[in-house]
PDB file of N, CA, C and O in Angstrom:
ATOM      1  N   MET A   1     -59.962  -6.876  19.838  1.00  0.00           N
ATOM      2  CA  MET A   1     -59.230  -5.990  20.741  1.00  0.00           C
ATOM      3  C   MET A   1     -58.675  -5.233  19.889  1.00  0.00           C
ATOM      4  O   MET A   1     -58.068  -5.297  18.754  1.00  0.00           O
ATOM      5  N   LYS A   2     -58.850  -3.896  19.983  1.00  0.00           N
ATOM      6  CA  LYS A   2     -58.205  -2.661  19.401  1.00  0.00           C
ATOM      7  C   LYS A   2     -57.100  -2.178  19.779  1.00  0.00           C
ATOM      8  O   LYS A   2     -57.124  -1.470  21.098  1.00  0.00           O
ATOM      9  N   ILE A   3     -55.981  -2.085  19.488  1.00  0.00           N
ATOM     10  CA  ILE A   3     -54.684  -1.672  20.321  1.00  0.00           C
ATOM     11  C   ILE A   3     -54.182  -0.498  19.517  1.00  0.00           C
ATOM     12  O   ILE A   3     -53.706  -0.439  18.255  1.00  0.00           O
ATOM     13  N   GLU A   4     -53.930   0.775  19.861  1.00  0.00           N
ATOM     14  CA  GLU A   4     -53.543   1.868  19.239  1.00  0.00           C
ATOM     15  C   GLU A   4     -52.236   2.516  20.007  1.00  0.00           C
ATOM     16  O   GLU A   4     -52.457   2.802  21.272  1.00  0.00           O
ATOM     17  N   PHE A   5     -51.067   2.512  19.604  1.00  0.00           N
ATOM     18  CA  PHE A   5     -49.798   3.042  19.967  1.00  0.00           C
ATOM     19  C   PHE A   5     -49.810   4.508  19.662  1.00  0.00           C
ATOM     20  O   PHE A   5     -49.748   4.649  18.491  1.00  0.00           O
ATOM     21  N   ILE A   6     -49.950   5.469  20.862  1.00  0.00           N
ATOM     22  CA  ILE A   6     -50.154   6.889  20.139  1.00  0.00           C
ATOM     23  C   ILE A   6     -49.259   7.706  20.820  1.00  0.00           C
ATOM     24  O   ILE A   6     -48.873   8.754  20.279  1.00  0.00           O
ATOM     25  N   GLY A   7     -48.275   7.156  21.946  1.00  0.00           N
ATOM     26  CA  GLY A   7     -46.862   7.942  22.098  1.00  0.00           C
ATOM     27  C   GLY A   7     -47.421   9.185  22.961  1.00  0.00           C
ATOM     28  O   GLY A   7     -48.442   9.386  23.291  1.00  0.00           O
ATOM     29  N   PRO A   8     -46.358  10.203  22.820  1.00  0.00           N
ATOM     30  CA  PRO A   8     -45.044  10.036  22.507  1.00  0.00           C
ATOM     31  C   PRO A   8     -44.320   9.181  23.543  1.00  0.00           C
ATOM     32  O   PRO A   8     -44.640   8.955  24.607  1.00  0.00           O
ATOM     33  N   ALA A   9     -42.987   8.839  23.109  1.00  0.00           N
ATOM     34  CA  ALA A   9     -42.170   8.322  24.072  1.00  0.00           C
ATOM     35  C   ALA A   9     -41.588   9.436  25.252  1.00  0.00           C
ATOM     36  O   ALA A   9     -41.134  10.512  24.632  1.00  0.00           O
ATOM     37  N   LEU A  10     -41.712   8.946  26.239  1.00  0.00           N
ATOM     38  CA  LEU A  10     -41.282   9.865  27.534  1.00  0.00           C
ATOM     39  C   LEU A  10     -40.223   9.289  28.480  1.00  0.00           C
ATOM     40  O   LEU A  10     -40.465   8.060  28.679  1.00  0.00           O
ATOM     41  N   LEU A  11     -39.436   9.967  28.810  1.00  0.00           N
ATOM     42  CA  LEU A  11     -38.301   9.503  29.726  1.00  0.00           C
ATOM     43  C   LEU A  11     -39.084   9.155  31.232  1.00  0.00           C
ATOM     44  O   LEU A  11     -39.527  10.244  31.492  1.00  0.00           O
ATOM     45  N   SER A  12     -39.004   7.951  31.691  1.00  0.00           N
ATOM     46  CA  SER A  12     -39.565   7.898  32.991  1.00  0.00           C
ATOM     47  C   SER A  12     -38.459   8.196  34.072  1.00  0.00           C
ATOM     48  O   SER A  12     -37.384   8.525  33.760  1.00  0.00           O
ATOM     49  N   VAL A  13     -38.875   8.391  35.389  1.00  0.00           N
ATOM     50  CA  VAL A  13     -38.158   8.676  36.399  1.00  0.00           C
ATOM     51  C   VAL A  13     -36.917   7.962  36.542  1.00  0.00           C
ATOM     52  O   VAL A  13     -35.858   8.114  37.079  1.00  0.00           O
ATOM     53  N   ASP A  14     -37.089   6.651  36.179  1.00  0.00           N
ATOM     54  CA  ASP A  14     -36.045   5.669  36.668  1.00  0.00           C
ATOM     55  C   ASP A  14     -35.059   5.410  35.220  1.00  0.00           C
ATOM     56  O   ASP A  14     -34.213   4.473  35.295  1.00  0.00           O
ATOM     57  N   GLY A  15     -35.268   6.332  34.245  1.00  0.00           N
ATOM     58  CA  GLY A  15     -34.409   6.115  33.101  1.00  0.00           C
ATOM     59  C   GLY A  15     -35.036   5.286  31.789  1.00  0.00           C
ATOM     60  O   GLY A  15     -34.454   5.209  30.911  1.00  0.00           O
ATOM     61  N   GLY A  16     -36.029   4.641  32.168  1.00  0.00           N
ATOM     62  CA  GLY A  16     -36.845   3.829  31.269  1.00  0.00           C
ATOM     63  C   GLY A  16     -37.655   4.837  30.403  1.00  0.00           C
ATOM     64  O   GLY A  16     -37.304   5.856  30.361  1.00  0.00           O
ATOM     65  N   ILE A  17     -38.674   4.187  29.615  1.00  0.00           N
ATOM     66  CA  ILE A  17     -39.449   5.062  28.720  1.00  0.00           C
ATOM     67  C   ILE A  17     -41.020   4.442  29.026  1.00  0.00           C
ATOM     68  O   ILE A  17     -41.225   3.411  29.337  1.00  0.00           O
ATOM     69  N   ASP A  18     -41.650   5.675  28.976  1.00  0.00           N
ATOM     70  CA  ASP A  18     -43.238   5.388  29.175  1.00  0.00           C
ATOM     71  C   ASP A  18     -43.767   5.794  27.721  1.00  0.00           C
ATOM     72  O   ASP A  18     -43.165   6.734  27.205  1.00  0.00           O
ATOM     73  N   TYR A  19     -44.537   5.039  27.302  1.00  0.00           N
ATOM     74  CA  TYR A  19     -45.212   5.210  25.878  1.00  0.00           C
ATOM     75  C   TYR A  19     -46.692   4.979  26.176  1.00  0.00           C
ATOM     76  O   TYR A  19     -47.228   3.970  26.599  1.00  0.00           O
ATOM     77  N   ALA A  20     -47.567   6.070  25.665  1.00  0.00           N
ATOM     78  CA  ALA A  20     -48.983   5.969  25.650  1.00  0.00           C
ATOM     79  C   ALA A  20     -49.595   5.092  24.668  1.00  0.00           C
ATOM     80  O   ALA A  20     -49.208   5.045  23.581  1.00  0.00           O
ATOM     81  N   ALA A  21     -50.639   4.353  25.208  1.00  0.00           N
ATOM     82  CA  ALA A  21     -51.254   3.672  24.142  1.00  0.00           C
ATOM     83  C   ALA A  21     -52.864   3.601  24.483  1.00  0.00           C
ATOM     84  O   ALA A  21     -53.224   3.993  25.692  1.00  0.00           O
ATOM     85  N   LYS A  22     -53.601   3.046  23.826  1.00  0.00           N
ATOM     86  CA  LYS A  22     -54.944   2.861  24.030  1.00  0.00           C
ATOM     87  C   LYS A  22     -55.345   1.422  23.577  1.00  0.00           C
ATOM     88  O   LYS A  22     -55.000   0.976  22.530  1.00  0.00           O
ATOM     89  N   VAL A  23     -55.921   0.792  24.669  1.00  0.00           N
ATOM     90  CA  VAL A  23     -56.593  -0.661  24.187  1.00  0.00           C
ATOM     91  C   VAL A  23     -58.152  -0.635  24.557  1.00  0.00           C
ATOM     92  O   VAL A  23     -58.628  -0.370  25.603  1.00  0.00           O
ATOM     93  N   ASP A  24     -58.803  -0.767  23.411  1.00  0.00           N
ATOM     94  CA  ASP A  24     -60.375  -0.656  23.316  1.00  0.00           C
ATOM     95  C   ASP A  24     -60.594   0.798  24.094  1.00  0.00           C
ATOM     96  O   ASP A  24     -61.612   0.687  24.671  1.00  0.00           O
ATOM     97  N   ASP A  25     -60.118   1.593  23.544  1.00  0.00           N
ATOM     98  CA  ASP A  25     -60.354   3.152  24.076  1.00  0.00           C
ATOM     99  C   ASP A  25     -60.131   3.429  25.571  1.00  0.00           C
ATOM    100  O   ASP A  25     -60.417   4.357  25.916  1.00  0.00           O
ATOM    101  N   GLN A  26     -59.268   2.288  25.923  1.00  0.00           N
ATOM    102  CA  GLN A  26     -58.869   2.607  27.426  1.00  0.00           C
ATOM    103  C   GLN A  26     -57.364   3.148  27.277  1.00  0.00           C
ATOM    104  O   GLN A  26     -56.631   2.632  26.933  1.00  0.00           O
ATOM    105  N   ASP A  27     -57.041   4.397  28.131  1.00  0.00           N
ATOM    106  CA  ASP A  27     -55.695   4.580  28.101  1.00  0.00           C
ATOM    107  C   ASP A  27     -54.828   3.751  29.126  1.00  0.00           C
ATOM    108  O   ASP A  27     -55.241   3.377  30.069  1.00  0.00           O
ATOM    109  N   ILE A  28     -53.784   3.584  28.509  1.00  0.00           N
ATOM    110  CA  ILE A  28     -52.899   2.703  29.128  1.00  0.00           C
ATOM    111  C   ILE A  28     -51.399   3.233  29.025  1.00  0.00           C
ATOM    112  O   ILE A  28     -51.264   4.007  28.009  1.00  0.00           O
ATOM    113  N   THR A  29     -50.355   2.915  29.843  1.00  0.00           N
ATOM    114  CA  THR A  29     -49.063   3.416  29.916  1.00  0.00           C
ATOM    115  C   THR A  29     -48.195   2.214  29.546  1.00  0.00           C
ATOM    116  O   THR A  29     -48.252   0.999  30.586  1.00  0.00           O
ATOM    117  N   CYS A  30     -47.565   1.938  28.659  1.00  0.00           N
ATOM    118  CA  CYS A  30     -46.464   0.990  28.297  1.00  0.00           C
ATOM    119  C   CYS A  30     -45.196   1.491  28.730  1.00  0.00           C
ATOM    120  O   CYS A  30     -44.567   2.461  28.284  1.00  0.00           O
ATOM    121  N   TYR A  31     -44.571   0.738  29.664  1.00  0.00           N
ATOM    122  CA  TYR A  31     -43.282   1.008  30.422  1.00  0.00           C
ATOM    123  C   TYR A  31     -42.139   0.259  29.910  1.00  0.00           C
ATOM    124  O   TYR A  31     -42.190  -1.349  29.858  1.00  0.00           O
ATOM    125  N   PHE A  32     -41.158   0.759  29.393  1.00  0.00           N
ATOM    126  CA  PHE A  32     -39.842  -0.281  28.991  1.00  0.00           C
ATOM    127  C   PHE A  32     -38.808   0.185  29.824  1.00  0.00           C
ATOM    128  O   PHE A  32     -38.205   1.312  29.882  1.00  0.00           O
ATOM    129  N   SER A  33     -38.008  -0.707  30.484  1.00  0.00           N
ATOM    130  CA  SER A  33     -37.050  -0.520  31.522  1.00  0.00           C
ATOM    131  C   SER A  33     -36.060  -0.364  30.614  1.00  0.00           C
ATOM    132  O   SER A  33     -35.712  -0.604  29.441  1.00  0.00           O
ATOM    133  N   TYR A  34     -35.195   0.443  31.279  1.00  0.00           N
ATOM    134  CA  TYR A  34     -33.643   0.931  30.541  1.00  0.00           C
ATOM    135  C   TYR A  34     -32.932  -0.238  29.978  1.00  0.00           C
ATOM    136  O   TYR A  34     -32.359  -0.606  29.084  1.00  0.00           O
ATOM    137  N   GLU A  35     -32.863  -1.582  30.946  1.00  0.00           N
ATOM    138  CA  GLU A  35     -32.238  -2.715  30.606  1.00  0.00           C
ATOM    139  C   GLU A  35     -32.797  -3.219  29.466  1.00  0.00           C
ATOM    140  O   GLU A  35     -32.131  -3.827  28.606  1.00  0.00           O
ATOM    141  N   THR A  36     -34.158  -3.204  29.223  1.00  0.00           N
ATOM    142  CA  THR A  36     -34.929  -3.785  28.080  1.00  0.00           C
ATOM    143  C   THR A  36     -34.112  -3.087  26.724  1.00  0.00           C
ATOM    144  O   THR A  36     -33.925  -3.530  25.841  1.00  0.00           O
ATOM    145  N   LEU A  37     -34.075  -1.731  27.055  1.00  0.00           N
ATOM    146  CA  LEU A  37     -33.838  -1.044  26.002  1.00  0.00           C
ATOM    147  C   LEU A  37     -32.098  -1.228  25.368  1.00  0.00           C
ATOM    148  O   LEU A  37     -31.687  -1.203  24.289  1.00  0.00           O
ATOM    149  N   GLU A  38     -31.322  -1.661  26.227  1.00  0.00           N
ATOM    150  CA  GLU A  38     -29.881  -1.995  26.380  1.00  0.00           C
ATOM    151  C   GLU A  38     -29.952  -3.370  25.609  1.00  0.00           C
ATOM    152  O   GLU A  38     -29.162  -3.717  24.501  1.00  0.00           O
ATOM    153  N   ASP A  39     -30.920  -4.068  25.853  1.00  0.00           N
ATOM    154  CA  ASP A  39     -30.803  -5.698  25.775  1.00  0.00           C
ATOM    155  C   ASP A  39     -31.479  -5.927  24.160  1.00  0.00           C
ATOM    156  O   ASP A  39     -31.231  -7.062  23.858  1.00  0.00           O
ATOM    157  N   VAL A  40     -32.415  -5.063  23.778  1.00  0.00           N
ATOM    158  CA  VAL A  40     -33.046  -5.415  22.650  1.00  0.00           C
ATOM    159  C   VAL A  40     -31.990  -5.219  21.515  1.00  0.00           C
ATOM    160  O   VAL A  40     -32.284  -5.936  20.336  1.00  0.00           O
ATOM    161  N   ASP A  41     -30.885  -4.713  21.640  1.00  0.00           N
ATOM    162  CA  ASP A  41     -29.686  -5.019  20.716  1.00  0.00           C
ATOM    163  C   ASP A  41     -28.397  -4.868  21.461  1.00  0.00           C
ATOM    164  O   ASP A  41     -27.774  -3.972  21.550  1.00  0.00           O
ATOM    165  N   PRO A  42     -27.954  -6.137  21.782  1.00  0.00           N
ATOM    166  CA  PRO A  42     -26.896  -6.297  22.647  1.00  0.00           C
ATOM    167  C   PRO A  42     -25.447  -5.699  21.822  1.00  0.00           C
ATOM    168  O   PRO A  42     -24.532  -5.494  22.668  1.00  0.00           O
ATOM    169  N   ASP A  43     -25.485  -5.535  20.698  1.00  0.00           N
ATOM    170  CA  ASP A  43     -24.201  -5.107  19.780  1.00  0.00           C
ATOM    171  C   ASP A  43     -24.188  -3.584  19.839  1.00  0.00           C
ATOM    172  O   ASP A  43     -23.334  -3.129  19.405  1.00  0.00           O
ATOM    173  N   ALA A  44     -25.094  -2.808  20.240  1.00  0.00           N
ATOM    174  CA  ALA A  44     -25.174  -1.712  20.244  1.00  0.00           C
ATOM    175  C   ALA A  44     -24.582  -0.857  21.306  1.00  0.00           C
ATOM    176  O   ALA A  44     -24.665  -1.592  22.344  1.00  0.00           O
ATOM    177  N   LEU A  45     -24.019   0.329  21.156  1.00  0.00           N
ATOM    178  CA  LEU A  45     -23.351   0.953  22.261  1.00  0.00           C
ATOM    179  C   LEU A  45     -24.369   1.415  23.034  1.00  0.00           C
ATOM    180  O   LEU A  45     -25.481   1.808  22.635  1.00  0.00           O
ATOM    181  N   MET A  46     -24.331   1.517  24.314  1.00  0.00           N
ATOM    182  CA  MET A  46     -25.303   2.102  25.395  1.00  0.00           C
ATOM    183  C   MET A  46     -25.530   3.665  25.039  1.00  0.00           C
ATOM    184  O   MET A  46     -24.571   4.174  24.617  1.00  0.00           O
ATOM    185  N   GLY A  47     -26.633   4.052  25.268  1.00  0.00           N
ATOM    186  CA  GLY A  47     -26.894   5.324  24.902  1.00  0.00           C
ATOM    187  C   GLY A  47     -28.000   5.941  25.570  1.00  0.00           C
ATOM    188  O   GLY A  47     -28.494   5.557  26.497  1.00  0.00           O
ATOM    189  N   GLU A  48     -28.647   7.175  25.129  1.00  0.00           N
ATOM    190  CA  GLU A  48     -29.875   7.581  25.918  1.00  0.00           C
ATOM    191  C   GLU A  48     -31.023   6.765  25.583  1.00  0.00           C
ATOM    192  O   GLU A  48     -31.340   6.391  24.583  1.00  0.00           O
ATOM    193  N   ALA A  49     -31.902   6.726  26.681  1.00  0.00           N
ATOM    194  CA  ALA A  49     -33.053   5.877  26.567  1.00  0.00           C
ATOM    195  C   ALA A  49     -34.002   6.276  25.356  1.00  0.00           C
ATOM    196  O   ALA A  49     -34.346   5.459  24.467  1.00  0.00           O
ATOM    197  N   LEU A  50     -34.376   7.594  25.063  1.00  0.00           N
ATOM    198  CA  LEU A  50     -35.063   8.150  23.972  1.00  0.00           C
ATOM    199  C   LEU A  50     -34.467   7.615  22.610  1.00  0.00           C
ATOM    200  O   LEU A  50     -35.175   7.181  21.856  1.00  0.00           O
ATOM    201  N   GLU A  51     -33.024   7.750  22.448  1.00  0.00           N
ATOM    202  CA  GLU A  51     -32.495   7.288  21.120  1.00  0.00           C
ATOM    203  C   GLU A  51     -32.814   5.751  20.920  1.00  0.00           C
ATOM    204  O   GLU A  51     -32.894   5.491  19.991  1.00  0.00           O
ATOM    205  N   LEU A  52     -32.355   5.052  22.053  1.00  0.00           N
ATOM    206  CA  LEU A  52     -32.323   3.528  21.908  1.00  0.00           C
ATOM    207  C   LEU A  52     -33.793   2.948  21.497  1.00  0.00           C
ATOM    208  O   LEU A  52     -34.237   2.262  20.645  1.00  0.00           O
ATOM    209  N   PHE A  53     -34.889   3.776  22.208  1.00  0.00           N
ATOM    210  CA  PHE A  53     -36.214   3.372  22.008  1.00  0.00           C
ATOM    211  C   PHE A  53     -36.406   3.772  20.540  1.00  0.00           C
ATOM    212  O   PHE A  53     -37.128   2.912  19.819  1.00  0.00           O
ATOM    213  N   ALA A  54     -36.349   5.086  20.054  1.00  0.00           N
ATOM    214  CA  ALA A  54     -36.478   5.417  18.684  1.00  0.00           C
ATOM    215  C   ALA A  54     -35.985   4.285  17.714  1.00  0.00           C
ATOM    216  O   ALA A  54     -36.559   4.128  16.517  1.00  0.00           O
ATOM    217  N   HIS A  55     -34.888   3.803  18.020  1.00  0.00           N
ATOM    218  CA  HIS A  55     -33.985   3.115  16.873  1.00  0.00           C
ATOM    219  C   HIS A  55     -34.672   1.509  16.925  1.00  0.00           C
ATOM    220  O   HIS A  55     -34.590   1.046  15.785  1.00  0.00           O
ATOM    221  N   HIS A  56     -35.253   1.132  18.085  1.00  0.00           N
ATOM    222  CA  HIS A  56     -35.915   0.028  18.194  1.00  0.00           C
ATOM    223  C   HIS A  56     -37.398  -0.013  18.275  1.00  0.00           C
ATOM    224  O   HIS A  56     -38.019  -0.915  18.765  1.00  0.00           O
ATOM    225  N   GLN A  57     -37.933   1.106  18.057  1.00  0.00           N
ATOM    226  CA  GLN A  57     -39.442   1.271  18.234  1.00  0.00           C
ATOM    227  C   GLN A  57     -40.438   0.264  17.885  1.00  0.00           C
ATOM    228  O   GLN A  57     -41.270  -0.248  18.572  1.00  0.00           O
ATOM    229  N   LEU A  58     -40.179  -0.139  16.545  1.00  0.00           N
ATOM    230  CA  LEU A  58     -41.114  -1.326  16.056  1.00  0.00           C
ATOM    231  C   LEU A  58     -41.105  -2.655  16.731  1.00  0.00           C
ATOM    232  O   LEU A  58     -41.874  -3.217  17.114  1.00  0.00           O
ATOM    233  N   LYS A  59     -39.742  -2.950  17.036  1.00  0.00           N
ATOM    234  CA  LYS A  59     -39.735  -4.124  17.793  1.00  0.00           C
ATOM    235  C   LYS A  59     -40.017  -4.082  19.026  1.00  0.00           C
ATOM    236  O   LYS A  59     -40.935  -5.054  19.667  1.00  0.00           O
ATOM    237  N   LEU A  60     -39.875  -3.222  19.803  1.00  0.00           N
ATOM    238  CA  LEU A  60     -40.362  -2.842  21.318  1.00  0.00           C
ATOM    239  C   LEU A  60     -41.945  -2.878  21.073  1.00  0.00           C
ATOM    240  O   LEU A  60     -42.600  -3.481  22.504  1.00  0.00           O
ATOM    241  N   LEU A  61     -42.563  -2.053  20.324  1.00  0.00           N
ATOM    242  CA  LEU A  61     -44.112  -1.977  20.240  1.00  0.00           C
ATOM    243  C   LEU A  61     -44.590  -3.334  19.981  1.00  0.00           C
ATOM    244  O   LEU A  61     -45.687  -3.636  20.409  1.00  0.00           O
ATOM    245  N   SER A  62     -43.892  -4.123  19.292  1.00  0.00           N
ATOM    246  CA  SER A  62     -44.678  -5.531  18.938  1.00  0.00           C
ATOM    247  C   SER A  62     -44.428  -6.386  20.159  1.00  0.00           C
ATOM    248  O   SER A  62     -45.481  -7.085  20.260  1.00  0.00           O
ATOM    249  N   ILE A  63     -43.312  -6.401  20.722  1.00  0.00           N
ATOM    250  CA  ILE A  63     -43.215  -6.952  22.083  1.00  0.00           C
ATOM    251  C   ILE A  63     -44.541  -6.602  23.042  1.00  0.00           C
ATOM    252  O   ILE A  63     -45.210  -7.547  23.806  1.00  0.00           O
ATOM    253  N   ALA A  64     -44.680  -5.166  23.147  1.00  0.00           N
ATOM    254  CA  ALA A  64     -45.866  -4.692  23.853  1.00  0.00           C
ATOM    255  C   ALA A  64     -47.248  -5.123  23.528  1.00  0.00           C
ATOM    256  O   ALA A  64     -47.921  -5.510  24.294  1.00  0.00           O
ATOM    257  N   GLU A  65     -47.506  -5.062  22.037  1.00  0.00           N
ATOM    258  CA  GLU A  65     -48.838  -5.614  21.678  1.00  0.00           C
ATOM    259  C   GLU A  65     -48.955  -7.186  21.833  1.00  0.00           C
ATOM    260  O   GLU A  65     -49.991  -7.342  22.226  1.00  0.00           O
ATOM    261  N   ASN A  66     -47.744  -8.142  21.728  1.00  0.00           N
ATOM    262  CA  ASN A  66     -48.074  -9.369  22.225  1.00  0.00           C
ATOM    263  C   ASN A  66     -48.323  -9.505  23.682  1.00  0.00           C
ATOM    264  O   ASN A  66     -49.239 -10.423  23.924  1.00  0.00           O
ATOM    265  N   LYS A  67     -47.894  -8.776  24.688  1.00  0.00           N
ATOM    266  CA  LYS A  67     -48.048  -8.974  25.890  1.00  0.00           C
ATOM    267  C   LYS A  67     -49.610  -8.261  26.366  1.00  0.00           C
ATOM    268  O   LYS A  67     -50.146  -8.998  26.947  1.00  0.00           O
ATOM    269  N   ILE A  68     -49.925  -7.325  25.530  1.00  0.00           N
ATOM    270  CA  ILE A  68     -51.357  -6.933  25.655  1.00  0.00           C
ATOM    271  C   ILE A  68     -52.336  -7.886  25.245  1.00  0.00           C
ATOM    272  O   ILE A  68     -53.482  -8.278  25.898  1.00  0.00           O
ATOM    273  N   LEU A  69     -52.214  -8.563  24.174  1.00  0.00           N
ATOM    274  CA  LEU A  69     -52.808  -9.823  23.633  1.00  0.00           C
ATOM    275  C   LEU A  69     -53.181 -10.831  24.684  1.00  0.00           C
ATOM    276  O   LEU A  69     -53.960 -11.746  24.331  1.00  0.00           O
ATOM    277  N   LYS A  70     -52.118 -11.043  25.378  1.00  0.00           N
ATOM    278  CA  LYS A  70     -51.924 -12.154  26.456  1.00  0.00           C
ATOM    279  C   LYS A  70     -52.457 -11.653  27.698  1.00  0.00           C
ATOM    280  O   LYS A  70     -52.498 -12.452  28.591  1.00  0.00           O
ATOM    281  N   GLY A  71     -53.166 -10.449  27.670  1.00  0.00           N
ATOM    282  CA  GLY A  71     -53.754 -10.087  28.932  1.00  0.00           C
ATOM    283  C   GLY A  71     -52.886  -9.683  30.145  1.00  0.00           C
ATOM    284  O   GLY A  71     -53.286  -9.918  31.252  1.00  0.00           O
ATOM    285  N   GLN A  72     -51.787  -9.345  29.861  1.00  0.00           N
ATOM    286  CA  GLN A  72     -50.826  -8.902  30.931  1.00  0.00           C
ATOM    287  C   GLN A  72     -50.625  -7.462  31.214  1.00  0.00           C
ATOM    288  O   GLN A  72     -49.729  -6.986  31.639  1.00  0.00           O
ATOM    289  N   LEU A  73     -51.975  -6.786  31.116  1.00  0.00           N
ATOM    290  CA  LEU A  73     -52.144  -5.457  31.533  1.00  0.00           C
ATOM    291  C   LEU A  73     -52.378  -5.586  33.014  1.00  0.00           C
ATOM    292  O   LEU A  73     -53.136  -6.321  33.607  1.00  0.00           O
ATOM    293  N   HIS A  74     -51.982  -4.545  33.815  1.00  0.00           N
ATOM    294  CA  HIS A  74     -52.361  -4.454  35.231  1.00  0.00           C
ATOM    295  C   HIS A  74     -52.573  -3.085  35.625  1.00  0.00           C
ATOM    296  O   HIS A  74     -51.669  -2.140  35.485  1.00  0.00           O
ATOM    297  N   ALA A  75     -53.905  -2.818  36.065  1.00  0.00           N
ATOM    298  CA  ALA A  75     -54.436  -1.356  36.442  1.00  0.00           C
ATOM    299  C   ALA A  75     -53.722  -0.323  35.518  1.00  0.00           C
ATOM    300  O   ALA A  75     -53.245   0.815  35.673  1.00  0.00           O
ATOM    301  N   GLY A  76     -53.927  -0.580  34.019  1.00  0.00           N
ATOM    302  CA  GLY A  76     -53.862   0.638  33.117  1.00  0.00           C
ATOM    303  C   GLY A  76     -52.254   0.559  32.711  1.00  0.00           C
ATOM    304  O   GLY A  76     -51.830   1.638  32.048  1.00  0.00           O
ATOM    305  N   ARG A  77     -51.447  -0.358  33.018  1.00  0.00           N
ATOM    306  CA  ARG A  77     -50.025  -0.400  32.737  1.00  0.00           C
ATOM    307  C   ARG A  77     -49.529  -1.553  32.380  1.00  0.00           C
ATOM    308  O   ARG A  77     -49.986  -2.649  32.948  1.00  0.00           O
ATOM    309  N   LEU A  78     -48.778  -1.474  31.229  1.00  0.00           N
ATOM    310  CA  LEU A  78     -48.064  -2.796  30.790  1.00  0.00           C
ATOM    311  C   LEU A  78     -46.564  -2.523  30.972  1.00  0.00           C
ATOM    312  O   LEU A  78     -45.896  -1.514  30.729  1.00  0.00           O
ATOM    313  N   GLU A  79     -45.883  -3.482  31.578  1.00  0.00           N
ATOM    314  CA  GLU A  79     -44.357  -3.286  31.925  1.00  0.00           C
ATOM    315  C   GLU A  79     -43.649  -4.419  31.180  1.00  0.00           C
ATOM    316  O   GLU A  79     -43.871  -5.490  31.018  1.00  0.00           O
ATOM    317  N   ILE A  80     -42.612  -3.841  30.350  1.00  0.00           N
ATOM    318  CA  ILE A  80     -41.760  -4.734  29.194  1.00  0.00           C
ATOM    319  C   ILE A  80     -40.484  -4.661  30.168  1.00  0.00           C
ATOM    320  O   ILE A  80     -39.606  -3.630  30.208  1.00  0.00           O
ATOM    321  N   TYR A  81     -39.807  -5.858  30.325  1.00  0.00           N
ATOM    322  CA  TYR A  81     -38.640  -6.052  30.905  1.00  0.00           C
ATOM    323  C   TYR A  81     -37.555  -7.012  29.936  1.00  0.00           C
ATOM    324  O   TYR A  81     -38.214  -7.554  29.159  1.00  0.00           O
ATOM    325  N   SER A  82     -36.399  -7.170  30.435  1.00  0.00           N
ATOM    326  CA  SER A  82     -35.442  -7.769  29.295  1.00  0.00           C
ATOM    327  C   SER A  82     -35.989  -9.159  29.066  1.00  0.00           C
ATOM    328  O   SER A  82     -35.673  -9.551  28.102  1.00  0.00           O
ATOM    329  N   HIS A  83     -36.341  -9.921  30.022  1.00  0.00           N
ATOM    330  CA  HIS A  83     -36.944 -11.142  30.031  1.00  0.00           C
ATOM    331  C   HIS A  83     -38.029 -11.337  28.927  1.00  0.00           C
ATOM    332  O   HIS A  83     -38.260 -12.470  28.537  1.00  0.00           O
ATOM    333  N   ASP A  84     -38.721 -10.075  28.497  1.00  0.00           N
ATOM    334  CA  ASP A  84     -39.767 -10.297  27.540  1.00  0.00           C
ATOM    335  C   ASP A  84     -39.173 -10.171  25.989  1.00  0.00           C
ATOM    336  O   ASP A  84     -40.053 -10.483  25.247  1.00  0.00           O
ATOM    337  N   ILE A  85     -37.947  -9.974  26.084  1.00  0.00           N
ATOM    338  CA  ILE A  85     -37.247  -9.897  24.486  1.00  0.00           C
ATOM    339  C   ILE A  85     -37.098 -11.296  24.257  1.00  0.00           C
ATOM    340  O   ILE A  85     -36.361 -12.136  24.988  1.00  0.00           O
ATOM    341  N   GLY A  86     -37.452 -11.766  23.092  1.00  0.00           N
ATOM    342  CA  GLY A  86     -37.238 -13.088  22.655  1.00  0.00           C
ATOM    343  C   GLY A  86     -37.683 -13.512  21.362  1.00  0.00           C
ATOM    344  O   GLY A  86     -37.758 -14.054  20.513  1.00  0.00           O
TER     345      GLY A  86
END
C-alpha cells in the first residue's frame, strides 16, 4: 500500500482540519477534529486549529497512517477523533 500525505492543511467548516492524501493513487481526505488537535497535547494552550496541526503534524499524520493501514477509510475519507490518540 502506497500512502502519500500531500496536504495542505485546510480549516474545515467545523473548525477541524482537512488534509489531502493519496492511497494507492486514490485521492482521500484526512479529517482531524478540533478536539483531536486539543487532545494531542493536553498541556498546550488552546489555539488556532492550523497552528495546533502544524505543531503536531508528524504525530497526527502517523495516527492517520495507522488507521489507513487498518482499512478504516470510508468513501475516500478518513476521520481522526480524540479516541484515536493513544
